[in-house]
Coordinates of C-alpha atoms in Angstrom, one line a residue:
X245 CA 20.9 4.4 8.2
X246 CA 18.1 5.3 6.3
X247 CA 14.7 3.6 5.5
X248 CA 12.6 4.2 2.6
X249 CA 9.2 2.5 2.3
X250 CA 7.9 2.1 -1.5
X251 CA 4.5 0.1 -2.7
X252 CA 4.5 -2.9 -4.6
X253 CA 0.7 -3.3 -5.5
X254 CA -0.7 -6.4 -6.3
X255 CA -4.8 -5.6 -6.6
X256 CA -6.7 -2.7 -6.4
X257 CA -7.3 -2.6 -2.6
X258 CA -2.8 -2.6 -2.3
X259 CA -3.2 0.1 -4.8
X260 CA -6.2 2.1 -2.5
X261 CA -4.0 1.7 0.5
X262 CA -0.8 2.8 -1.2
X263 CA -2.9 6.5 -2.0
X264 CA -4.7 6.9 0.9
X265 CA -1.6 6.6 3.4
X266 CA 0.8 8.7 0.9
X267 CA -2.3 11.4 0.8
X268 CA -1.3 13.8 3.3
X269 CA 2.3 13.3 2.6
X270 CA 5.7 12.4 4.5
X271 CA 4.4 13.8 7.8
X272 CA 1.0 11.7 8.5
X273 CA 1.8 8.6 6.1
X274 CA 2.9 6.3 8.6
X275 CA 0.1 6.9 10.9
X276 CA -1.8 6.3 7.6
X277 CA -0.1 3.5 7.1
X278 CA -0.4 2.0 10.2
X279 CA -3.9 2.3 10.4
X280 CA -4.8 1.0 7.1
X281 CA -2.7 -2.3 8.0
X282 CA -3.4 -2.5 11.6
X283 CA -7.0 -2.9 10.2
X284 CA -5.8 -5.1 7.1
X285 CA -7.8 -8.5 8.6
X286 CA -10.9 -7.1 8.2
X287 CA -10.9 -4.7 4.8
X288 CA -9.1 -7.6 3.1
X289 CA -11.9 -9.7 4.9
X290 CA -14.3 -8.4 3.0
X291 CA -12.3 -7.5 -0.3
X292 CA -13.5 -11.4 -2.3
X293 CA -17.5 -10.6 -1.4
X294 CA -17.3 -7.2 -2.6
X295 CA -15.6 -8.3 -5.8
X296 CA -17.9 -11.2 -6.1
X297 CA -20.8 -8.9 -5.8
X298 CA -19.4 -5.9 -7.5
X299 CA -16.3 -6.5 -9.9
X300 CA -18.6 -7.0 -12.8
X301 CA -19.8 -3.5 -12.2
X302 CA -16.3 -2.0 -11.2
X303 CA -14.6 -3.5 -15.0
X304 CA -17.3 -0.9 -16.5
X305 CA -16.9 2.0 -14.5
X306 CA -14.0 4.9 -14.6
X307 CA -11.0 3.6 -12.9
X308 CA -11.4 6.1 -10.2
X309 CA -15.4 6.0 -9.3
X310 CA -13.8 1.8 -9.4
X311 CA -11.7 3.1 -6.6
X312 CA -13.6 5.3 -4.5
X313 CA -16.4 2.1 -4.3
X314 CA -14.2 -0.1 -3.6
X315 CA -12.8 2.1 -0.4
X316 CA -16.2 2.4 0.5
X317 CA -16.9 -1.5 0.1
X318 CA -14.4 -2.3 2.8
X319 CA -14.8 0.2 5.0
X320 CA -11.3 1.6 3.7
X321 CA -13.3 5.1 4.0
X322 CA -13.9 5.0 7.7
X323 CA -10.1 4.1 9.0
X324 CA -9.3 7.3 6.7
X325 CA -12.2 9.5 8.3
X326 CA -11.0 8.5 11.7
X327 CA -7.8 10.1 11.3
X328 CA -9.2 13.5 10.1
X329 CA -9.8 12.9 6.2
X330 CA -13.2 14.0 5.2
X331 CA -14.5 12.5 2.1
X332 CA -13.6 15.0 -0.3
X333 CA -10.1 14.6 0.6
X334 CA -10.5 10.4 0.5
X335 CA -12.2 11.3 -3.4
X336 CA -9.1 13.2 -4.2
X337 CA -6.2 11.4 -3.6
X338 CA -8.0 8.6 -4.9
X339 CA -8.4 10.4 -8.3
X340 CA -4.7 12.3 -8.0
X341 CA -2.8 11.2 -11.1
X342 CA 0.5 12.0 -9.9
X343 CA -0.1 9.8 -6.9
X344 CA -0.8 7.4 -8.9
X345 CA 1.7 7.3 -11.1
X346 CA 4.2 7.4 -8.6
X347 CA 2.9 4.5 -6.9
X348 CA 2.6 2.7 -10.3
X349 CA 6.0 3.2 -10.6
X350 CA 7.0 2.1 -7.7
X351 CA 5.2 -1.1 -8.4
X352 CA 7.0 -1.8 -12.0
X353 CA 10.3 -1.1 -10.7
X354 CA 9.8 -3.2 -7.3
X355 CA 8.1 -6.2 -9.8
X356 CA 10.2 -5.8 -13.1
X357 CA 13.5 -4.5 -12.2
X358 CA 13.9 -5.6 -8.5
X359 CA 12.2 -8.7 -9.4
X360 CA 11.0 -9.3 -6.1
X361 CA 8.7 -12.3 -5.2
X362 CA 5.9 -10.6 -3.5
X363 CA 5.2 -8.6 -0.5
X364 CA 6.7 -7.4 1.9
X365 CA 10.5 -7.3 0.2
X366 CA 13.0 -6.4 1.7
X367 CA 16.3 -4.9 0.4
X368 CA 19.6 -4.2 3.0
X369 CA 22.5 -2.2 1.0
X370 CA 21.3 -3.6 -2.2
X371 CA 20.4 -7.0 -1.2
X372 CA 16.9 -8.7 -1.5
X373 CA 16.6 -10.7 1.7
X374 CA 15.0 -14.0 1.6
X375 CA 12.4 -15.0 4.2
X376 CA 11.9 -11.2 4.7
X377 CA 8.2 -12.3 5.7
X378 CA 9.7 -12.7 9.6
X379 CA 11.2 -10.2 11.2
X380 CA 14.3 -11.5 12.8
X381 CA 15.3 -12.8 9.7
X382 CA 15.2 -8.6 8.9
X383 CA 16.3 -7.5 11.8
X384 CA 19.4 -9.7 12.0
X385 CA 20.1 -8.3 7.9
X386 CA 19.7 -5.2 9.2
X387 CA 21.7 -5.4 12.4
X388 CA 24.5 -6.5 10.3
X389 CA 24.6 -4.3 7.9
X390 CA 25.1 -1.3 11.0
X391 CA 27.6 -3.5 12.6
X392 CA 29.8 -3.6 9.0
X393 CA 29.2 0.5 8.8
X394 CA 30.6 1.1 12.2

């Protein structure tokens, strides 16, 4: 069995999240991962004020300076700094094009050829799984699919 995790990114905070917890590649990305959504309730908390206050001012700036302000408007900064990123390194695989494209990617083949209805899909041996929003309708999928491969 294997289990590969790819982005499907809605907004700019999805697409904040998706760099930050591939930054430090394979070996740290689902503790970054983990972090980032363990402490989704309150960045996303916060995501409507700061684009009420600041999205005006974000549609001018570089994509990237958009990003960086917008991981420091909800606190996306200090979940990163907490498990040993410094800033620099925050800046930098915010601004990494190849990241970025790869995660783009991701997102056009999850939304255009997968055509999948939102987040979080699921797909078990080729299958999109409806319902996939609670996990024993997952774990059953997946669960079958091992007991077919046996």
């Amino acid at each position: 069995m294997s289990v590969e995790f790819r982005n499907a990114v809605r907004d700019e905070f999805d697409f904040a999240a998706a760099l930050l917890a591939r930054c430090d590649g394979p070996a740290k990305f689902h503790g970054h991962t983990e972090a980032l959504l363990a402490a989704q309730p309150q960045w996303l908390g916060k995501a409507q004020a700061f684009l009420d206050a600041n999205g005006a001012r974000i549609a001018k700036m570089n994509p990237v300076e958009g990003l960086k302000l917008t991981v420091r408007g909800v606190g996306m900064d200090k979940i990163m700094t907490a498990r040993g990123m410094t800033p620099a390194r925050i800046n930098a695989c915010l601004a990494s094009k190849s990241a970025q494209t790869a995660v783009l990617g991701m997102t056009k083949e999850a939304f255009e050829v997968r055509q999948i209805g939102g987040t979080p899909a699921f797909i078990v041996n080729g299958t999109q799984l409806t319902n996939a929003g609670h996990w024993p309708v997952v774990e059953g999928s997946i669960k079958a699919a091992l007991a077919v491969a046996k």
